[in-house]
Coordinates of N, CA and C and ligand atoms in Angstrom, one line a residue:
M251 N -34.1 17.3 -12.2 CA -34.3 17.7 -10.8 C -33.1 18.4 -10.2
E252 N -33.3 19.6 -9.7 CA -32.2 20.3 -9.1 C -32.1 19.8 -7.6
I253 N -30.9 19.2 -7.3 CA -30.9 18.7 -6.0 C -30.1 19.6 -5.0
A254 N -29.5 20.6 -5.6 CA -28.8 21.7 -4.8 C -28.6 22.8 -5.8
P255 N -28.4 24.0 -5.4 CA -28.1 25.1 -6.4 C -26.9 24.7 -7.3
G256 N -27.2 24.5 -8.6 CA -26.1 24.2 -9.5 C -25.9 22.7 -9.7
A257 N -26.7 21.9 -9.0 CA -26.5 20.4 -9.2 C -27.8 19.7 -9.6
F258 N -27.8 19.1 -10.8 CA -29.0 18.5 -11.4 C -28.8 17.0 -11.6
H259 N -29.8 16.3 -11.2 CA -29.9 14.9 -11.6 C -30.9 14.7 -12.7
L260 N -30.4 14.4 -13.9 CA -31.3 14.2 -15.1 C -31.6 12.7 -15.2
K261 N -32.6 12.2 -14.6 CA -32.9 10.8 -14.6 C -33.3 10.3 -15.9
G262 N -32.8 9.2 -16.4 CA -33.2 8.6 -17.7 C -32.9 9.5 -18.9
Y263 N -31.9 10.2 -18.8 CA -31.6 11.2 -19.9 C -31.3 10.5 -21.2
L264 N -30.6 9.4 -21.2 CA -30.2 8.7 -22.5 C -31.1 7.5 -22.7
P265 N -31.8 7.5 -23.8 CA -32.6 6.4 -24.2 C -31.7 5.1 -24.4
I266 N -32.3 4.0 -24.4 CA -31.5 2.7 -24.4 C -30.6 2.6 -25.6
E267 N -31.1 3.1 -26.8 CA -30.2 3.0 -28.0 C -29.0 3.8 -27.9
R268 N -29.1 5.0 -27.3 CA -28.0 5.8 -27.2 C -27.0 5.3 -26.1
Q269 N -27.6 4.6 -25.0 CA -26.8 4.0 -24.0 C -25.9 2.9 -24.7
R270 N -26.6 2.1 -25.6 CA -25.9 1.0 -26.2 C -24.8 1.5 -27.0
A271 N -25.0 2.6 -27.8 CA -23.9 3.2 -28.6 C -22.7 3.7 -27.7
F272 N -23.1 4.3 -26.6 CA -21.9 4.8 -25.8 C -21.2 3.6 -25.0
V273 N -22.0 2.6 -24.7 CA -21.3 1.5 -24.0 C -20.3 0.8 -25.0
G274 N -20.8 0.7 -26.3 CA -19.9 0.2 -27.3 C -18.6 1.0 -27.4
S275 N -18.8 2.4 -27.4 CA -17.5 3.1 -27.5 C -16.7 3.0 -26.2
C276 N -17.3 3.0 -25.1 CA -16.6 2.8 -23.8 C -15.8 1.5 -23.8
R277 N -16.4 0.4 -24.1 CA -15.8 -0.9 -24.2 C -14.5 -0.9 -25.1
A278 N -14.7 -0.3 -26.4 CA -13.7 -0.3 -27.4 C -12.5 0.5 -26.8
L279 N -12.9 1.7 -26.2 CA -11.8 2.5 -25.7 C -11.0 1.9 -24.5
I280 N -11.7 1.3 -23.6 CA -11.1 0.8 -22.3 C -10.2 -0.5 -22.6
E281 N -10.6 -1.2 -23.7 CA -9.9 -2.4 -24.1 C -9.0 -2.1 -25.3
G282 N -8.9 -0.8 -25.6 CA -8.2 -0.5 -26.9 C -6.7 -0.4 -26.8
E283 N -6.1 0.2 -27.8 CA -4.7 0.3 -28.0 C -4.0 0.9 -26.8
V284 N -4.6 2.0 -26.2 CA -4.1 2.6 -25.0 C -5.3 2.3 -24.0
P285 N -5.0 1.1 -23.2 CA -6.2 0.6 -22.4 C -6.4 1.3 -21.1
G286 N -7.5 1.1 -20.5 CA -7.8 1.4 -19.1 C -6.9 0.7 -18.1
Y287 N -6.6 1.2 -17.0 CA -5.8 0.6 -15.9 C -6.3 1.1 -14.6
V288 N -5.7 0.4 -13.5 CA -6.1 0.7 -12.2 C -5.1 1.7 -11.6
P289 N -5.4 2.9 -11.4 CA -4.4 3.8 -10.9 C -4.0 3.5 -9.5
V290 N -2.7 3.8 -9.2 CA -2.2 3.8 -7.8 C -2.1 5.3 -7.5
V291 N -2.7 5.7 -6.3 CA -2.7 7.1 -6.1 C -1.5 7.5 -5.2
R292 N -1.3 8.8 -4.8 CA 0.0 9.2 -4.2 C 0.2 8.6 -2.9
G293 N -0.8 8.1 -2.1 CA -0.6 7.5 -0.8 C -0.1 6.0 -1.0
G294 N -0.1 5.5 -2.3 CA 0.3 4.2 -2.5 C -0.9 3.2 -2.7
G295 N -2.1 3.7 -2.4 CA -3.3 2.8 -2.5 C -3.8 2.7 -4.0
K296 N -4.4 1.5 -4.3 CA -4.9 1.3 -5.6 C -6.4 1.8 -5.6
M297 N -6.8 2.4 -6.7 CA -8.2 2.8 -6.8 C -9.1 1.6 -7.1
H298 N -10.4 1.7 -6.9 CA -11.3 0.6 -7.0 C -12.0 0.7 -8.3
V299 N -11.4 1.3 -9.3 CA -12.0 1.4 -10.6 C -10.9 1.2 -11.6
R300 N -11.4 0.9 -12.9 CA -10.4 0.8 -14.0 C -10.7 2.1 -14.8
M301 N -9.6 2.9 -15.0 CA -9.8 4.3 -15.5 C -9.1 4.4 -16.8
L302 N -9.7 5.2 -17.7 CA -9.0 5.7 -18.9 C -9.3 7.2 -19.1
C303 N -8.4 8.0 -19.2 CA -8.6 9.4 -19.4 C -8.4 9.6 -20.9
L304 N -9.2 10.6 -21.4 CA -9.3 11.0 -22.8 C -9.1 12.5 -22.9
G305 N -8.3 12.9 -23.8 CA -8.2 14.3 -24.0 C -7.0 14.9 -23.2
R306 N -7.0 14.6 -22.0 CA -5.9 14.9 -21.0 C -5.9 13.8 -20.0
H307 N -4.7 13.5 -19.6 CA -4.5 12.4 -18.6 C -4.4 13.0 -17.2
W308 N -5.2 12.4 -16.3 CA -5.1 12.8 -14.8 C -4.2 11.9 -14.2
N309 N -3.1 12.5 -13.6 CA -2.0 11.7 -13.0 C -2.4 11.5 -11.5
G310 N -2.6 10.2 -11.2 CA -3.0 9.9 -9.8 C -2.0 10.1 -8.7
K311 N -0.7 10.3 -9.2 CA 0.4 10.6 -8.2 C 0.5 12.1 -8.0
T312 N 0.3 12.9 -9.0 CA 0.6 14.3 -8.8 C -0.8 15.0 -8.8
Y313 N -1.9 14.4 -9.1 CA -3.1 15.0 -9.2 C -3.2 16.3 -10.1
R314 N -2.4 16.1 -11.2 CA -2.3 17.1 -12.2 C -2.7 16.5 -13.6
Y315 N -3.1 17.3 -14.5 CA -3.3 16.8 -15.9 C -2.1 16.8 -16.8
E316 N -1.9 16.0 -17.7 CA -0.7 16.0 -18.6 C -1.1 15.2 -19.8
P317 N -0.3 15.4 -20.9 CA -0.6 14.8 -22.2 C -0.2 13.3 -22.3
I318 N 0.8 12.9 -21.4 CA 1.4 11.6 -21.4 C 1.0 10.9 -20.1
R319 N 0.8 9.6 -20.1 CA 0.5 8.8 -18.9 C 1.7 8.6 -18.1
S320 N 2.3 9.6 -17.5 CA 3.6 9.5 -16.9 C 3.6 8.7 -15.7
D321 N 2.5 8.4 -15.0 CA 2.4 7.6 -13.8 C 2.2 6.2 -14.1
Y322 N 2.0 5.9 -15.4 CA 1.6 4.4 -15.7 C 2.5 3.9 -16.8
D323 N 2.3 4.3 -18.1 CA 3.0 3.6 -19.2 C 3.7 4.5 -20.2
Q324 N 3.7 5.8 -19.9 CA 4.4 6.8 -20.8 C 3.6 6.9 -22.1
R325 N 2.4 6.3 -22.2 CA 1.7 6.4 -23.6 C 1.1 7.8 -23.6
E326 N 0.8 8.2 -24.9 CA 0.1 9.4 -25.1 C -1.4 9.2 -24.8
V327 N -2.1 10.2 -24.2 CA -3.5 10.0 -23.8 C -4.3 10.0 -25.2
P328 N -5.2 9.1 -25.3 CA -6.1 9.1 -26.5 C -7.0 10.3 -26.5
P329 N -7.3 10.7 -27.7 CA -8.1 12.0 -27.9 C -9.6 11.8 -27.4
L330 N -10.2 12.9 -27.0 CA -11.6 12.9 -26.6 C -12.5 12.7 -27.8
P331 N -13.3 11.7 -27.9 CA -14.2 11.5 -29.2 C -15.1 12.7 -29.3
S332 N -15.4 13.1 -30.5 CA -16.3 14.3 -30.6 C -17.7 13.9 -30.1
A333 N -18.1 12.7 -30.3 CA -19.5 12.3 -29.7 C -19.5 12.5 -28.2
F334 N -18.4 12.4 -27.5 CA -18.4 12.6 -26.0 C -18.5 14.1 -25.8
R335 N -17.8 14.8 -26.5 CA -17.8 16.3 -26.4 C -19.2 16.9 -26.6
D336 N -19.8 16.4 -27.7 CA -21.1 16.8 -28.0 C -22.2 16.5 -27.0
L337 N -22.0 15.2 -26.4 CA -23.0 14.8 -25.4 C -22.8 15.7 -24.2
A338 N -21.6 16.0 -23.8 CA -21.3 16.9 -22.6 C -22.0 18.3 -22.8
C339 N -21.8 18.8 -24.0 CA -22.4 20.1 -24.4 C -24.0 20.1 -24.3
E340 N -24.5 19.0 -24.8 CA -25.9 18.9 -24.8 C -26.6 18.7 -23.4
I341 N -25.9 17.9 -22.6 CA -26.4 17.7 -21.2 C -26.3 18.9 -20.4
A342 N -25.1 19.6 -20.6 CA -24.9 20.9 -19.8 C -26.0 21.9 -20.1
A343 N -26.3 22.0 -21.4 CA -27.3 22.9 -21.9 C -28.7 22.5 -21.3
S344 N -29.0 21.2 -21.2 CA -30.2 20.8 -20.6 C -30.4 21.3 -19.2
A345 N -29.2 21.5 -18.5 CA -29.2 22.0 -17.1 C -29.0 23.5 -17.0
G346 N -29.1 24.1 -18.2 CA -28.9 25.6 -18.3 C -27.5 26.1 -18.1
M347 N -26.5 25.2 -18.4 CA -25.2 25.6 -18.3 C -24.3 25.4 -19.6
T348 N -23.2 25.8 -19.6 CA -22.3 25.7 -20.8 C -21.1 24.9 -20.5
L349 N -20.7 23.9 -21.3 CA -19.5 23.2 -21.2 C -18.9 22.9 -22.5
D350 N -17.7 23.2 -22.7 CA -17.0 22.8 -23.9 C -15.8 21.9 -23.4
A351 N -16.3 20.6 -23.2 CA -15.4 19.6 -22.6 C -14.1 19.3 -23.5
D352 N -13.0 19.3 -22.8 CA -11.8 18.9 -23.5 C -11.1 17.6 -22.9
L353 N -11.9 17.1 -21.9 CA -11.3 15.8 -21.4 C -12.5 15.0 -20.7
C354 N -12.2 13.7 -20.6 CA -13.2 12.8 -20.0 C -12.4 11.8 -19.2
I355 N -12.9 11.5 -17.9 CA -12.4 10.5 -17.2 C -13.4 9.4 -17.2
L356 N -13.1 8.3 -17.9 CA -13.9 7.1 -18.1 C -13.5 6.1 -17.1
N357 N -14.5 5.7 -16.2 CA -14.2 4.7 -15.1 C -15.1 3.5 -15.4
Y358 N -14.5 2.3 -15.1 CA -15.3 1.1 -15.1 C -15.3 0.6 -13.7
Y359 N -16.6 0.3 -13.1 CA -16.7 -0.2 -11.8 C -17.1 -1.7 -12.0
D360 N -16.4 -2.6 -11.4 CA -17.0 -4.0 -11.4 C -17.8 -4.1 -10.0
A361 N -18.3 -5.2 -9.7 CA -19.2 -5.4 -8.6 C -18.7 -4.8 -7.3
D362 N -17.4 -4.8 -7.1 CA -16.8 -4.2 -6.0 C -16.2 -2.8 -6.1
G363 N -16.5 -2.2 -7.2 CA -16.0 -0.9 -7.6 C -16.6 0.1 -6.5
R364 N -15.8 1.1 -6.3 CA -16.2 2.3 -5.4 C -15.3 3.4 -5.6
M365 N -15.7 4.6 -5.1 CA -14.7 5.7 -5.1 C -15.0 6.6 -4.0
G366 N -13.9 6.9 -3.2 CA -14.1 7.7 -1.9 C -14.6 9.1 -2.2
L367 N -15.1 9.7 -1.1 CA -15.6 11.1 -1.2 C -14.4 12.0 -1.6
H368 N -14.6 12.8 -2.6 CA -13.5 13.7 -3.1 C -14.2 14.9 -3.8
Q369 N -13.3 15.9 -4.0 CA -13.7 17.0 -4.9 C -13.0 16.9 -6.2
D370 N -13.7 17.4 -7.3 CA -13.0 17.5 -8.6 C -12.4 18.8 -8.6
K371 N -11.1 19.0 -8.4 CA -10.5 20.3 -8.2 C -9.2 20.4 -8.9
D372 N -8.9 19.4 -9.8 CA -7.6 19.5 -10.5 C -7.7 20.2 -11.9
E373 N -8.8 20.7 -12.3 CA -8.9 21.5 -13.5 C -8.4 22.8 -13.3
S374 N -8.3 23.7 -14.3 CA -7.6 25.0 -14.2 C -8.4 25.9 -13.2
E375 N -7.6 26.8 -12.6 CA -8.2 27.7 -11.7 C -9.3 28.5 -12.4
R376 N -9.1 28.8 -13.6 CA -10.1 29.6 -14.4 C -11.4 28.9 -14.5
S377 N -11.3 27.6 -14.8 CA -12.5 26.7 -15.0 C -13.3 26.5 -13.7
L378 N -12.4 26.3 -12.6 CA -13.1 26.1 -11.3 C -13.8 27.4 -10.8
A379 N -13.0 28.6 -11.0 CA -13.5 29.8 -10.6 C -14.8 30.2 -11.3
A380 N -14.9 29.8 -12.6 CA -16.1 30.1 -13.4 C -17.2 29.1 -13.1
G381 N -16.9 28.1 -12.4 CA -18.0 27.1 -12.0 C -18.4 26.3 -13.3
V382 N -17.4 26.2 -14.2 CA -17.8 25.4 -15.4 C -18.2 24.0 -14.9
P383 N -19.3 23.4 -15.4 CA -19.8 22.2 -14.8 C -19.0 20.9 -15.2
V384 N -19.2 19.9 -14.3 CA -18.7 18.6 -14.7 C -20.1 17.9 -15.1
V385 N -20.0 17.1 -16.2 CA -21.1 16.3 -16.6 C -20.8 14.9 -16.4
S386 N -21.6 14.2 -15.6 CA -21.4 12.7 -15.4 C -22.6 11.9 -16.1
V387 N -22.1 10.9 -16.7 CA -23.1 10.0 -17.4 C -22.9 8.5 -16.9
S388 N -24.0 7.9 -16.5 CA -23.9 6.6 -15.9 C -24.5 5.5 -16.9
L389 N -23.8 4.5 -17.0 CA -24.2 3.3 -18.0 C -24.0 2.0 -17.3
G390 N -25.0 1.2 -17.3 CA -24.8 -0.1 -16.7 C -25.4 -0.2 -15.3
D391 N -24.8 -1.0 -14.4 CA -25.3 -1.1 -13.1 C -25.5 0.2 -12.4
T392 N -26.5 0.2 -11.5 CA -26.9 1.3 -10.7 C -25.7 1.5 -9.6
A393 N -25.5 2.8 -9.4 CA -24.4 3.2 -8.3 C -25.1 3.8 -7.2
R394 N -24.7 3.7 -6.0 CA -25.1 4.4 -4.8 C -24.1 5.6 -4.7
F395 N -24.6 6.8 -5.0 CA -23.8 8.0 -5.2 C -23.9 8.9 -4.0
L396 N -22.9 9.5 -3.5 CA -23.0 10.4 -2.4 C -22.7 11.8 -2.9
F397 N -23.5 12.8 -2.5 CA -23.2 14.1 -2.9 C -23.3 15.0 -1.6
G398 N -22.2 15.6 -1.3 CA -22.1 16.3 -0.1 C -21.9 17.9 -0.3
G399 N -21.3 18.5 0.7 CA -21.1 20.0 0.6 C -19.7 20.3 0.1
V400 N -19.3 21.6 0.3 CA -18.0 22.0 -0.2 C -16.9 21.7 0.8
R401 N -17.4 21.3 2.0 CA -16.4 20.8 3.0 C -16.7 19.4 3.3
R402 N -15.6 18.6 3.6 CA -15.8 17.2 3.7 C -16.7 16.8 4.8
R403 N -16.7 17.6 5.9 CA -17.6 17.2 7.1 C -19.0 17.5 6.9
E404 N -19.4 18.2 5.9 CA -20.8 18.5 5.7 C -21.7 17.3 5.4
P405 N -22.9 17.4 5.7 CA -23.8 16.2 5.5 C -23.8 15.8 4.1
V406 N -24.0 14.5 3.8 CA -24.0 14.0 2.4 C -25.4 13.4 2.1
E407 N -25.8 13.5 0.8 CA -27.1 13.0 0.4 C -26.7 11.7 -0.4
A408 N -27.5 10.6 -0.3 CA -27.2 9.5 -1.1 C -28.3 9.4 -2.1
L409 N -27.9 9.1 -3.4 CA -28.9 8.9 -4.4 C -28.4 7.8 -5.3
L410 N -29.3 7.2 -6.0 CA -29.0 6.1 -6.9 C -28.8 6.7 -8.4
L411 N -27.7 6.4 -9.0 CA -27.5 6.8 -10.3 C -27.7 5.5 -11.2
E412 N -28.8 5.6 -12.0 CA -29.1 4.4 -12.8 C -28.6 4.6 -14.3
S413 N -28.6 3.5 -15.0 CA -28.2 3.5 -16.3 C -28.9 4.6 -17.2
G414 N -28.2 5.5 -17.9 CA -28.8 6.5 -18.7 C -29.0 7.8 -18.0
D415 N -28.8 7.8 -16.7 CA -28.9 9.1 -15.9 C -27.7 10.0 -16.2
A416 N -27.9 11.3 -16.2 CA -26.8 12.3 -16.1 C -26.9 13.1 -14.9
F417 N -25.7 13.5 -14.4 CA -25.6 14.3 -13.3 C -24.7 15.5 -13.6
V418 N -25.2 16.7 -13.3 CA -24.4 17.9 -13.6 C -24.2 18.7 -12.4
F419 N -22.9 19.1 -12.1 CA -22.6 20.0 -11.1 C -21.7 21.1 -11.5
G420 N -22.2 22.3 -11.3 CA -21.5 23.5 -11.8 C -21.9 24.7 -10.9
G421 N -21.4 25.8 -11.2 CA -21.7 27.1 -10.5 C -21.3 26.8 -9.0
P422 N -22.3 27.1 -8.1 CA -22.0 27.0 -6.7 C -21.7 25.6 -6.2
A423 N -22.2 24.5 -7.1 CA -22.0 23.2 -6.7 C -20.7 22.5 -7.2
R424 N -19.9 23.3 -8.0 CA -18.8 22.7 -8.7 C -17.8 22.0 -7.8
L425 N -17.6 22.5 -6.5 CA -16.6 21.9 -5.7 C -17.2 21.0 -4.6
R426 N -18.4 20.6 -4.8 CA -19.0 19.7 -3.8 C -18.4 18.4 -3.7
Y427 N -18.2 17.8 -2.6 CA -17.7 16.5 -2.4 C -18.7 15.5 -3.0
H428 N -18.1 14.4 -3.5 CA -19.0 13.3 -4.1 C -18.2 12.1 -4.1
G429 N -18.9 10.9 -4.3 CA -18.2 9.6 -4.3 C -19.3 8.5 -4.5
V430 N -18.8 7.3 -4.7 CA -19.6 6.1 -5.1 C -19.3 5.1 -3.9
T431 N -20.4 4.8 -3.2 CA -20.1 3.8 -2.1 C -20.3 2.4 -2.5
R432 N -21.2 2.1 -3.5 CA -21.3 0.7 -4.0 C -22.0 0.7 -5.3
I433 N -21.9 -0.5 -5.9 CA -22.5 -0.8 -7.2 C -23.6 -1.9 -6.9
V434 N -24.8 -1.7 -7.5 CA -25.8 -2.7 -7.2 C -25.8 -3.6 -8.4
S435 N -25.0 -4.7 -8.2 CA -24.8 -5.6 -9.3 C -26.1 -6.3 -9.9
G436 N -26.0 -6.5 -11.2 CA -27.1 -7.1 -11.9 C -28.2 -6.2 -12.2
T437 N -28.0 -4.9 -12.1 CA -29.1 -3.9 -12.4 C -29.1 -3.3 -13.7
A438 N -28.0 -3.6 -14.5 CA -27.8 -2.9 -15.8 C -28.9 -3.4 -16.7
P439 N -29.5 -2.6 -17.6 CA -30.5 -3.0 -18.6 C -30.0 -4.1 -19.4
P440 N -30.7 -5.3 -19.5 CA -30.2 -6.4 -20.2 C -29.7 -6.1 -21.7
E441 N -30.3 -5.2 -22.3 CA -30.1 -4.7 -23.7 C -28.5 -4.3 -23.8
L442 N -27.9 -3.9 -22.7 CA -26.5 -3.4 -22.8 C -25.5 -4.6 -22.8
G443 N -26.0 -5.7 -22.3 CA -25.1 -6.8 -22.2 C -23.8 -6.5 -21.4
L444 N -24.0 -5.7 -20.3 CA -22.9 -5.2 -19.5 C -23.0 -5.6 -18.1
S445 N -22.0 -6.2 -17.5 CA -22.0 -6.4 -16.1 C -21.0 -5.4 -15.5
G446 N -21.4 -4.6 -14.5 CA -20.6 -3.5 -14.0 C -21.2 -2.2 -14.5
R447 N -20.4 -1.2 -14.4 CA -20.9 0.2 -14.7 C -19.8 1.0 -15.3
F448 N -20.1 1.7 -16.4 CA -19.2 2.8 -16.9 C -19.7 4.1 -16.4
N449 N -18.8 5.1 -16.0 CA -19.2 6.4 -15.7 C -18.2 7.3 -16.5
L450 N -18.8 8.3 -17.1 CA -17.9 9.3 -17.8 C -18.1 10.5 -17.1
T451 N -17.1 11.1 -16.7 CA -17.1 12.5 -16.2 C -16.5 13.4 -17.3
L452 N -17.1 14.3 -17.8 CA -16.7 15.2 -18.8 C -16.4 16.5 -18.3
R453 N -15.3 17.1 -18.6 CA -14.8 18.3 -17.9 C -14.2 19.2 -18.8
Q454 N -14.0 20.5 -18.4 CA -13.3 21.5 -19.3 C -12.1 21.9 -18.4
Y455 N -10.9 21.6 -18.9 CA -9.7 22.0 -18.1 C -9.6 23.5 -17.9
Ligands
AKG227 O1 -18.8 7.3 -10.9 C1 -19.3 8.3 -10.5 O2 -20.6 8.5 -10.5 C2 -18.5 9.4 -9.9 C3 -17.1 9.5 -10.6 C4 -16.3 10.6 -10.0 O3 -16.6 11.1 -9.0 C5 -15.1 11.1 -10.6 O4 -14.7 10.5 -11.7 O5 -14.5 12.0 -10.2

């Protein structure tokens, strides 16, 4: 469903077996050798998600990408798994767009997780100018997602992102504000054995 020019909500995109496989990968990564962590952003506030960047690290202090987690533990960012890259390419194509993802921001939201309204604008000028899409994949508990305009003050639409949904925003929608106001706890499909929500945003720097 196209909810605005360049923005598509692909409900129920991933069947449960594929969701299970990606949840397994997300768990292993976020609890892995280079684990997820709660970023502290440049104003000094803690984010309300546990984050792990893959392929390139997004530094919450500088709002820039880098190969080393210099705002946290100086570790090298883990690579982007090819299955994540392929998934991004496949979903973008379903929305009529092209994405050769080289990074993913993997977020875990617990029952109190949320993310303020923001733009994804730290990728390269070239990628942003071309409107290369961001592909978002939701797994686990439902999220109340806000999608606004290209200015903060513009009206926002609220929609529910459920487990298995994909959301794509590119072209004229690439710089639209978005955020997550709340997690609807206990709504994850029981087959996933997951409490909380994983969200992957796949991007091309
Ligand atoms: O969790 C979501 O659905 C949105 C995540 C997001 O906005 C981001 O990672 O920039």
